Short mmCIF file of C-alpha atoms in Angstrom, two decimals:
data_model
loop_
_atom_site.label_atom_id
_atom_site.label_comp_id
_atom_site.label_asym_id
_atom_site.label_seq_id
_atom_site.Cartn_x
_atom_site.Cartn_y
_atom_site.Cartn_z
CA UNK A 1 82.92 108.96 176.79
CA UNK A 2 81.86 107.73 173.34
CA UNK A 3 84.22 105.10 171.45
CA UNK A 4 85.93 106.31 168.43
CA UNK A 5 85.39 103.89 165.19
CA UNK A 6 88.25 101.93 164.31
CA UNK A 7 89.86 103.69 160.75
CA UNK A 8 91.42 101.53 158.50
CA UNK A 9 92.67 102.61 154.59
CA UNK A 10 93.31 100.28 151.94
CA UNK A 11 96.36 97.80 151.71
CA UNK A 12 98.89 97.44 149.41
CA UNK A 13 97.87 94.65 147.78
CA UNK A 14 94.17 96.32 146.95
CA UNK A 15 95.83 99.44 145.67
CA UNK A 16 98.24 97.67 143.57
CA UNK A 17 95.18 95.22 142.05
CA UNK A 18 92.91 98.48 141.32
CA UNK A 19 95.95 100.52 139.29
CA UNK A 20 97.00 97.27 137.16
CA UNK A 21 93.32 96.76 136.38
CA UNK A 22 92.99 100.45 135.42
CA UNK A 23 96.63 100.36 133.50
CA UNK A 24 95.29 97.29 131.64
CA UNK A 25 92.23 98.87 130.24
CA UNK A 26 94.51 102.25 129.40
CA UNK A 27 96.79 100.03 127.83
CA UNK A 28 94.22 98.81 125.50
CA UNK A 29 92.73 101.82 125.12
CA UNK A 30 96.07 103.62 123.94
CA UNK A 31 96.95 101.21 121.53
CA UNK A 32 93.86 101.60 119.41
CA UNK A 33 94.07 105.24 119.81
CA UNK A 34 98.03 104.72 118.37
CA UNK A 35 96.54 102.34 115.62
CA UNK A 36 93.78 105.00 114.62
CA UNK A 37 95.98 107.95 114.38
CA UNK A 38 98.54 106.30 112.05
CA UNK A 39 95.97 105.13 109.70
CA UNK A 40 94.36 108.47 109.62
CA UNK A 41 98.14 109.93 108.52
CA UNK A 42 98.96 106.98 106.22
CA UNK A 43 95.28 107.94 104.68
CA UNK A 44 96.42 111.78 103.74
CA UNK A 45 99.70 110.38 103.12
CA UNK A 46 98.41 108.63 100.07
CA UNK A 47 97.03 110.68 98.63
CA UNK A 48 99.75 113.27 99.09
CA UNK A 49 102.33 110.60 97.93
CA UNK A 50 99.94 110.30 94.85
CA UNK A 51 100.30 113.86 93.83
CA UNK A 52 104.01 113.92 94.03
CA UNK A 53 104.63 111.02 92.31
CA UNK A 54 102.48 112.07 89.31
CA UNK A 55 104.28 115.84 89.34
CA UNK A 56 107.40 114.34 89.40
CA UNK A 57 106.40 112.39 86.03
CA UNK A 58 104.65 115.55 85.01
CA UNK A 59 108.01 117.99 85.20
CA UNK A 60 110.16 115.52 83.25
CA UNK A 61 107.89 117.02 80.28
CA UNK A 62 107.58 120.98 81.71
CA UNK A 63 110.33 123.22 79.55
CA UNK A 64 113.72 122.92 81.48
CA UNK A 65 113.61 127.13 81.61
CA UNK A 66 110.52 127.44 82.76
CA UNK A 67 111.75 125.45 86.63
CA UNK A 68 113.46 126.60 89.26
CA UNK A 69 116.66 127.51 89.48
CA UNK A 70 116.02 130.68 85.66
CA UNK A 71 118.05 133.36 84.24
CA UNK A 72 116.19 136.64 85.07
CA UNK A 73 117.09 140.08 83.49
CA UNK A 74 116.51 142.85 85.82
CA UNK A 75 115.31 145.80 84.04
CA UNK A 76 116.61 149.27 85.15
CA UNK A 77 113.60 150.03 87.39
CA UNK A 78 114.81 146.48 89.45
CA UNK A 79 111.70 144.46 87.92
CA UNK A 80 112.29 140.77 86.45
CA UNK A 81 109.47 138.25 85.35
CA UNK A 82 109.80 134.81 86.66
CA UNK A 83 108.99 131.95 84.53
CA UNK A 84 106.23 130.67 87.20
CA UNK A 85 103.28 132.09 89.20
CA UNK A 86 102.31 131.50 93.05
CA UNK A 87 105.84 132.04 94.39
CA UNK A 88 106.16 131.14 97.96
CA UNK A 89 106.69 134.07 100.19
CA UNK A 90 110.21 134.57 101.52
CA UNK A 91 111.99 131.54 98.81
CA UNK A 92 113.85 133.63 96.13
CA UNK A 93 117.49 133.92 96.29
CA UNK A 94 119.49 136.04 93.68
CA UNK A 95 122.97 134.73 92.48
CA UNK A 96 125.77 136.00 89.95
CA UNK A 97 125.65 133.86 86.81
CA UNK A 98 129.30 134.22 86.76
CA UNK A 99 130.53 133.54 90.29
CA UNK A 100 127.83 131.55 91.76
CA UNK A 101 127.99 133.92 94.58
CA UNK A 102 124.96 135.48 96.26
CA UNK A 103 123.44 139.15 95.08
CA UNK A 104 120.26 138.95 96.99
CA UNK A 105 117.92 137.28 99.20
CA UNK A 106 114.32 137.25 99.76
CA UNK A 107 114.76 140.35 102.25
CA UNK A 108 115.64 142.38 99.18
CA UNK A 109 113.28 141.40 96.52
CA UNK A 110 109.58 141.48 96.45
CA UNK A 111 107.60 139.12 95.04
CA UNK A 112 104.43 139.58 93.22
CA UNK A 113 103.06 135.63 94.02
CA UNK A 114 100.16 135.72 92.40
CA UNK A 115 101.91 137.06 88.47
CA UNK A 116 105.79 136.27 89.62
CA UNK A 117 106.94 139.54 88.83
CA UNK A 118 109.87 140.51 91.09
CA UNK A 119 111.00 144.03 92.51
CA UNK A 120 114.88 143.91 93.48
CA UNK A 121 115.22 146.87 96.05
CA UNK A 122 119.17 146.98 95.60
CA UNK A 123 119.55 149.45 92.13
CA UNK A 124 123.26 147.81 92.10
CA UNK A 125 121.24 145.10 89.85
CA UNK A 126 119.50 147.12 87.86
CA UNK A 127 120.28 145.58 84.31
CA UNK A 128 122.20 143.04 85.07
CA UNK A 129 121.10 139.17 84.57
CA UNK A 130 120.68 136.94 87.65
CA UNK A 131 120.17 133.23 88.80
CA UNK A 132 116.80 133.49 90.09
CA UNK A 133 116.12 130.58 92.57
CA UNK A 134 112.44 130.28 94.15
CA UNK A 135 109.78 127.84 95.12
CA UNK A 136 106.24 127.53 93.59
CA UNK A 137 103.33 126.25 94.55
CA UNK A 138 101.93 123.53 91.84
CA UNK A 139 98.09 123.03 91.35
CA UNK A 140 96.48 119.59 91.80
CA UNK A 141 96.90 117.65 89.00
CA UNK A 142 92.99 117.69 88.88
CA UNK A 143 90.32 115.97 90.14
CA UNK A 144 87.14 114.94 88.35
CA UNK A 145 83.71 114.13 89.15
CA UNK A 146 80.39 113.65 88.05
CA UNK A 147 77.56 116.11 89.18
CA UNK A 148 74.57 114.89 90.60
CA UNK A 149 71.88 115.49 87.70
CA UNK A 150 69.75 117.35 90.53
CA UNK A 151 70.51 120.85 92.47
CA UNK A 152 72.23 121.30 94.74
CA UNK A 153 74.56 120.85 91.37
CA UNK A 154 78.06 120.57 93.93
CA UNK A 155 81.42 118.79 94.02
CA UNK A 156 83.43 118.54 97.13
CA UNK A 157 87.59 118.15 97.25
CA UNK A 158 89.56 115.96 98.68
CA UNK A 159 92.52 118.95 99.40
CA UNK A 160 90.32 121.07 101.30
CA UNK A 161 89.76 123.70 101.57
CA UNK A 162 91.39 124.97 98.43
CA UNK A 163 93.23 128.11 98.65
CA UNK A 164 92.76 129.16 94.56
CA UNK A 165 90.42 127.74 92.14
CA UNK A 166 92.84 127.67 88.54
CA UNK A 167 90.68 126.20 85.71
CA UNK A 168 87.15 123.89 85.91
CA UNK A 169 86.70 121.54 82.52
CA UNK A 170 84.08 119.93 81.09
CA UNK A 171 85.12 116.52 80.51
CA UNK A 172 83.20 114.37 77.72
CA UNK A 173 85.79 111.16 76.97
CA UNK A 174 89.47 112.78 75.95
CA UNK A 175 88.24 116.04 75.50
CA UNK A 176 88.20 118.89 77.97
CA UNK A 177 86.86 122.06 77.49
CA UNK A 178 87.09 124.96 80.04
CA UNK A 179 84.04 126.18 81.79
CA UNK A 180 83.70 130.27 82.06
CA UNK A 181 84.22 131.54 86.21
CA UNK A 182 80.73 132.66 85.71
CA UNK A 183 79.37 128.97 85.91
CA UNK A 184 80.61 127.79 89.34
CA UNK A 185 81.65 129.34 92.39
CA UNK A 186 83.94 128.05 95.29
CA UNK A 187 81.50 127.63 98.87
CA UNK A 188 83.14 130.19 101.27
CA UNK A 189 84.51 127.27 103.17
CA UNK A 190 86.95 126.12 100.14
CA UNK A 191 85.57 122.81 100.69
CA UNK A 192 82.36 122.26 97.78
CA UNK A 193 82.24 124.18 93.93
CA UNK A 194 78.46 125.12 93.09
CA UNK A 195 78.17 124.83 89.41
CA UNK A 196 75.36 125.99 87.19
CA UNK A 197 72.76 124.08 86.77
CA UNK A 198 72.74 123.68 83.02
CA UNK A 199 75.85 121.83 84.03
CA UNK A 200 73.71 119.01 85.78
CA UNK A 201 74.75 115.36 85.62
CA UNK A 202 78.27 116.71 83.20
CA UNK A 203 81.61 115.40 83.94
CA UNK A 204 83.86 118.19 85.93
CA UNK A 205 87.82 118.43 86.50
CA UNK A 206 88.68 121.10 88.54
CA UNK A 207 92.32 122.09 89.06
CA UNK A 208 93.06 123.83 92.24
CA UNK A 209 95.60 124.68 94.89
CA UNK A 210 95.01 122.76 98.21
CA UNK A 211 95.05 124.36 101.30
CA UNK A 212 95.50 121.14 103.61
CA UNK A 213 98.31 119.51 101.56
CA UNK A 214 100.57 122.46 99.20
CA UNK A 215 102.57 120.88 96.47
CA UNK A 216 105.94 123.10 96.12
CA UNK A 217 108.30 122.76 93.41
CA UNK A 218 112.08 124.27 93.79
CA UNK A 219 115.50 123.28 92.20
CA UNK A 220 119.35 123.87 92.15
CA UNK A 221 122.12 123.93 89.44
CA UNK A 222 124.11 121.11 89.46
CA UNK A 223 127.88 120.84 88.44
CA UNK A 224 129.58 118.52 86.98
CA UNK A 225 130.12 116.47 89.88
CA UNK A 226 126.51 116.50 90.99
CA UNK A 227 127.03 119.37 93.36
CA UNK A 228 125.14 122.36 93.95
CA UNK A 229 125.91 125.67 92.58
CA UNK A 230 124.67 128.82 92.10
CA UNK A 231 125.98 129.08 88.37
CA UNK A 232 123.74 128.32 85.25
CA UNK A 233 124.75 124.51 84.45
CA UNK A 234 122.61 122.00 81.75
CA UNK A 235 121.93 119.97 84.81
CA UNK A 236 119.41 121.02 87.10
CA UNK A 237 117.87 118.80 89.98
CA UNK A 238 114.14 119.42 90.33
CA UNK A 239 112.76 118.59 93.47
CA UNK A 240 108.91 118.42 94.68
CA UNK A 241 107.63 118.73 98.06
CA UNK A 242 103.96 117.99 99.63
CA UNK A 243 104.05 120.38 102.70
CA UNK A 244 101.69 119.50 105.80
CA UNK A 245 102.25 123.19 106.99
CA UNK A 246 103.31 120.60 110.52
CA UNK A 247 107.00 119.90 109.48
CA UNK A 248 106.08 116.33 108.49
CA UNK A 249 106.81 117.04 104.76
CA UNK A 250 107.39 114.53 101.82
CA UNK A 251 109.97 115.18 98.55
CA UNK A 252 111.18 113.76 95.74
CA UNK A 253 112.92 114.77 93.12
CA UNK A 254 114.39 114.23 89.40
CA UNK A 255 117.22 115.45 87.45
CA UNK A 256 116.93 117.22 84.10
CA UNK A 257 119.85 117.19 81.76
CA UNK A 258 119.71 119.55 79.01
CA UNK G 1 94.41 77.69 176.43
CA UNK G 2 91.84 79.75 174.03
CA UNK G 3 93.01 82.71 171.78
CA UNK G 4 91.44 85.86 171.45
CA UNK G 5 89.22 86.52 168.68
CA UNK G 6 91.06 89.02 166.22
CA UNK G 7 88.36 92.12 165.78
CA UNK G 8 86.95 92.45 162.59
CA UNK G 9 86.21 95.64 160.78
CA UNK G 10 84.15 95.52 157.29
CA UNK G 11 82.88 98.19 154.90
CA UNK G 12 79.96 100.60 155.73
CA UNK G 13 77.75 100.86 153.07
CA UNK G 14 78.41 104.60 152.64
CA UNK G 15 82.04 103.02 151.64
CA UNK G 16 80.85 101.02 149.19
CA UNK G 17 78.28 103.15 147.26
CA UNK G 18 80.93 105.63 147.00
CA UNK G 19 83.63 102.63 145.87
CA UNK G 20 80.98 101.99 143.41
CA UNK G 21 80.06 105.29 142.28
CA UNK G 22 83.40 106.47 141.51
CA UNK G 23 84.20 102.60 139.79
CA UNK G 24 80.74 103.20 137.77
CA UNK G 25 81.84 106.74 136.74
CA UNK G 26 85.96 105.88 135.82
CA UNK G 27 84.69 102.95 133.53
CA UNK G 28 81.80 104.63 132.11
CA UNK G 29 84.34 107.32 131.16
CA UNK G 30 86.74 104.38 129.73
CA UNK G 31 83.94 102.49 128.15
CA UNK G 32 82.34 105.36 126.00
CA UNK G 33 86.11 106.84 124.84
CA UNK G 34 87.14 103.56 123.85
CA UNK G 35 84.25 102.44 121.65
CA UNK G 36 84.40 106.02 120.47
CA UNK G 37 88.15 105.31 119.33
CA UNK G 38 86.73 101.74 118.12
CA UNK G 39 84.36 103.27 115.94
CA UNK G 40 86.97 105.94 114.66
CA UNK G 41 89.27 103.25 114.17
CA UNK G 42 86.54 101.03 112.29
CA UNK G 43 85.64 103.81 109.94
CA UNK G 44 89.66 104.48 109.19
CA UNK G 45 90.16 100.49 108.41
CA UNK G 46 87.03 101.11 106.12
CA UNK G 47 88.70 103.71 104.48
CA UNK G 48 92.10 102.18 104.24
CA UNK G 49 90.18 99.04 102.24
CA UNK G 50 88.55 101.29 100.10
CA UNK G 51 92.11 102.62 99.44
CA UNK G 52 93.42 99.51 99.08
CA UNK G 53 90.84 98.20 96.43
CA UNK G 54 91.47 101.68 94.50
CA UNK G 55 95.20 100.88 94.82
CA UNK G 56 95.16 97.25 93.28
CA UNK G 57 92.77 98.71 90.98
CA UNK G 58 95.97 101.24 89.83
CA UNK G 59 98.29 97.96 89.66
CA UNK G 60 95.83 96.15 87.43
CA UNK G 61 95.89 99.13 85.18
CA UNK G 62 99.48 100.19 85.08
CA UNK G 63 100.40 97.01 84.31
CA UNK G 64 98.07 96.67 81.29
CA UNK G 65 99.87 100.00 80.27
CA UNK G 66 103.32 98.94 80.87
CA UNK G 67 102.67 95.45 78.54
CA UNK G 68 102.04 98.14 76.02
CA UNK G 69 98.56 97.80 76.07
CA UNK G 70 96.95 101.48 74.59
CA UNK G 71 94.43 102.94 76.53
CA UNK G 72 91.33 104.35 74.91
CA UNK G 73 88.40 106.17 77.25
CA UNK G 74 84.20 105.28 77.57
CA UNK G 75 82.84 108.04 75.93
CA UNK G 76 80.47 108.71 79.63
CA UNK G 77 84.44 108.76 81.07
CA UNK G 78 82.83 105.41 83.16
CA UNK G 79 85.25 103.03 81.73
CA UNK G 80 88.49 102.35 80.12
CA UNK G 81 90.13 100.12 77.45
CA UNK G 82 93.81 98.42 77.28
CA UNK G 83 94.01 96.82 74.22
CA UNK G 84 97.77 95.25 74.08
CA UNK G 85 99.11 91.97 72.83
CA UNK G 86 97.70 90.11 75.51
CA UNK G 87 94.40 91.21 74.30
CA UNK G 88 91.61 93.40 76.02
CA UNK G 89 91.51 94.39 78.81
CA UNK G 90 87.73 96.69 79.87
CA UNK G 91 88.17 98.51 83.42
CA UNK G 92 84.28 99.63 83.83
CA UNK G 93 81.64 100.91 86.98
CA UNK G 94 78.74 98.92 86.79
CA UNK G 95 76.40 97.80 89.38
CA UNK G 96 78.23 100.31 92.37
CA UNK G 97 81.28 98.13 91.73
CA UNK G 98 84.19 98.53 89.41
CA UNK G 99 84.99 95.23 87.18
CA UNK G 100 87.32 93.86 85.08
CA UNK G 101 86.86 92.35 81.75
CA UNK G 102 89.12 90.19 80.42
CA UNK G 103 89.14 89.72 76.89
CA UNK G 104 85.32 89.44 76.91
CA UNK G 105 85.72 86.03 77.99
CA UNK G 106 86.11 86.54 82.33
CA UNK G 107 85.23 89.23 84.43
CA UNK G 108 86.01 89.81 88.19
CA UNK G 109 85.26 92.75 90.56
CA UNK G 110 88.09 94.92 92.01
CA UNK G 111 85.77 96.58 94.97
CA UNK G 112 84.66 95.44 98.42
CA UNK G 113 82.44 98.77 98.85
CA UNK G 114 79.72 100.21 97.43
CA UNK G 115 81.35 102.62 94.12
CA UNK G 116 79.19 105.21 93.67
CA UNK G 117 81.14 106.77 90.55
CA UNK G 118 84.21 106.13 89.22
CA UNK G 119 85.31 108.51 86.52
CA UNK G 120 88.53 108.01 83.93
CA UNK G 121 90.30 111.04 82.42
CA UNK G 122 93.37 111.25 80.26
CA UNK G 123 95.76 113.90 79.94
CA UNK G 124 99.89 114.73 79.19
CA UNK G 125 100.23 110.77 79.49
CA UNK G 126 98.57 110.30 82.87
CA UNK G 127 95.21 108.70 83.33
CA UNK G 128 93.33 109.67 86.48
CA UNK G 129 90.66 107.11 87.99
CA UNK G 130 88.60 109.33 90.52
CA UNK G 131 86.38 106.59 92.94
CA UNK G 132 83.86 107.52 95.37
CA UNK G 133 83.36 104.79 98.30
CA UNK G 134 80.18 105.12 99.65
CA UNK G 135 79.90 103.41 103.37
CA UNK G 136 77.66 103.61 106.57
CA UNK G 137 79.13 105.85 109.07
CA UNK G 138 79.48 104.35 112.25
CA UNK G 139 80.15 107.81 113.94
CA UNK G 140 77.11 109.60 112.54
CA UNK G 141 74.92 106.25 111.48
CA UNK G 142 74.93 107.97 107.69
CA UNK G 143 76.11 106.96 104.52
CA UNK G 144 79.28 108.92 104.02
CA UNK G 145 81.85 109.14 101.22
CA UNK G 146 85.23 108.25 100.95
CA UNK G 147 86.63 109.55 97.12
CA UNK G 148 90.09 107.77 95.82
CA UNK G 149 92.32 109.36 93.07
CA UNK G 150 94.85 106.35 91.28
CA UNK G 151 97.07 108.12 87.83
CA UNK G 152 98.59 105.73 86.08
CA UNK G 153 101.27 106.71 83.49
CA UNK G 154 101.22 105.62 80.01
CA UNK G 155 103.99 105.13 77.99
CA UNK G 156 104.43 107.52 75.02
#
């Protein structure tokens, strides 16, 4: 009969010394991994934080009527023009000037985002005047470059891609002066313009709505004691958000007194 | 009296070339997703600088505005004037760098990286700098871009 090999597995002490080498090097590995991410965040942050800030500045100046919350008039086929364009979907809500109370939500009007006409589908409102309170979406407050004096004549964005191309200056010191649609087109991928090349080596500002970072502007009625309320007071708090689209979303805000 | 010898088993070498296969294999795996991580992280710090010099670069400027210092553009949009009552000061891209002249009398650089352009516009109160970084990529070995946009608000 043949002798059977003696087996013997690992001990403790070698099993233990292999998974604390190999938690070690995790460990290290990990951390950077931690370190990387939050810099890449703190990065679009930035630049996000940028945008708000400068907005906020920026609607200290805009009319008081033309913000969020507005007195609407709905005309007797239900339609009412908002003061702003690029509503967000879903965000109006419709409330009696008198009572504060509610008349509609956004399940009963339809929004036209793009020219911020409204459709009120309860005829109870038909001319009657409402609170109109909705969210917009604000442009970037543009970003300039220089284009390379040789073809291919292209500018890339930092708020890729962008989801709607508003207005494209030429910029030559204080001045700007807009460029006609016909002289630069957005790459499919929302990421680059092409411009014409008779624009060569010019000075470009395009203004544009970002698709990775969307600026939204909303606001309330305040009362007297700073609280909200559906009726038309001369205090309104503005507020502006930069939304991720992941939750993580940034605001500020400033009152207007009028 | 004499003791008896305790038998001793060691590794086969089929043992150990499998021990060090699967050691070589586990640590190469380690080895090439941390220094891809390293060079990620490398290339983020980069940016953050650039960031940082753009940022200090705002500072420099606001300040200069909020001493009451007015600010008048370059006419190629590459530079921009504070004149105040602590006299001039020139924020202008030369050389891939963006400097700072002080009352024409000292000048300093404000960037670490390469600038490629740096462009100044003005408009409702706000005055945009727009830098473009340009830096070797460690992840693709190419020079890459990294473009920084600083407003600074002027007082009416």
């Amino acid at each position: 009969m043949e002798k059977r090999p003696i087996l013997r597995g690992f001990t403790l002490i070698e099993v233990m010394i292999f998974i604390a080498i190999i938690a070690i090097i995790f460990a290290g590995t990990f951390q950077s991994l931690i370190a990387y991410r939050w810099i890449a965040k703190e990065n679009m942050h930035s630049e996000a934080l940028r945008q708000m800030l400068t907005w906020k500045k920026l609607a200290a100046d805009l009319p008081m009527e033309s913000l969020s919350p507005c007195i609407v008039t709905i005309s007797a086929d239900g339609k009412a023009k908002l003061p702003q364009k690029n509503i967000v979907e879903n965000s109006i809500t419709l409330y009696d000037p008198a009572s504060g109370a509610v008349l509609a939500d956004s399940s009963s009007v339809r929004v036209d985002s793009g020219s911020g006409e409204i459709k009120v589908t309860n005829g109870k409102l038909s001319g009657k005047k409402a609170v109109a309170k909705f969210s917009f979406l604000l442009p970037t407050t543009g970003e300039t470059a220089v284009l390379p004096a040789s073809e291919p004549c292209r500018m890339s964005l930092i708020n890729a891609p962008a989801s709607k191309i508003e207005k494209v200056e030429l910029v030559e010191g204080s001045k700007f002066e807009e460029i006609p649609p016909y002289k630069y087109k957005a790459e499919p991928d929302g990421r680059t313009i092409g411009f014409d090349k008779s624009l060569a080596g010019k000075t470009v500002r395009v203004i544009y709505y970002g698709g990775l970072v969307k600026t939204v502007c909303t606001g309330d009625f305040l009362d007297s004691d700073l609280n909200i309320t559906g009726k038309p007071t001369g205090k309104k708090i503005v507020r502006i958000m930069e939304s991720y689209n992941t939750g993580n979303d940034m605001e500020t805000g400033l009152m207007r007194v009028k | 009296m004499m003791r008896k010898a305790k038998k001793q088993s060691g590794f086969t070498m089929i043992e150990l070339i499998i021990v060090m296969v699967i050691t070589a294999l586990v640590l190469g795996g380690i080895i090439s997703y941390a220094g891809n991580v390293y060079r990620q992280y490398r290339m983020t710090a980069d940016q953050t600088s650039m960031k940082a010099d753009a940022a200090n670069i705002r500072v420099l400027m606001q300040s200069a505005a909020d001493e009451g210092g007015k600010a008048v553009l370059h006419n190629d949009n590459k530079g921009v004037t504070f004149t105040g009552k602590k006299g001039t000061d020139i924020f202008f891209l030369r050389d891939g760098a963006v400097y700072l002249r002080h009352n024409n009398t000292s000048e300093r650089k404000l960037t670490g990286f390469e600038v490629s352009e740096a462009v100044w516009t003005q408009d409702k109160g706000v005055l945009s700098m727009d830098v473009t970084f340009s830096y070797n990529n460690i992840q693709t070995k190419k020079t890459d871009y990294q473009k920084v946009i600083k407003d600074v608000y002027l007082s009416k």
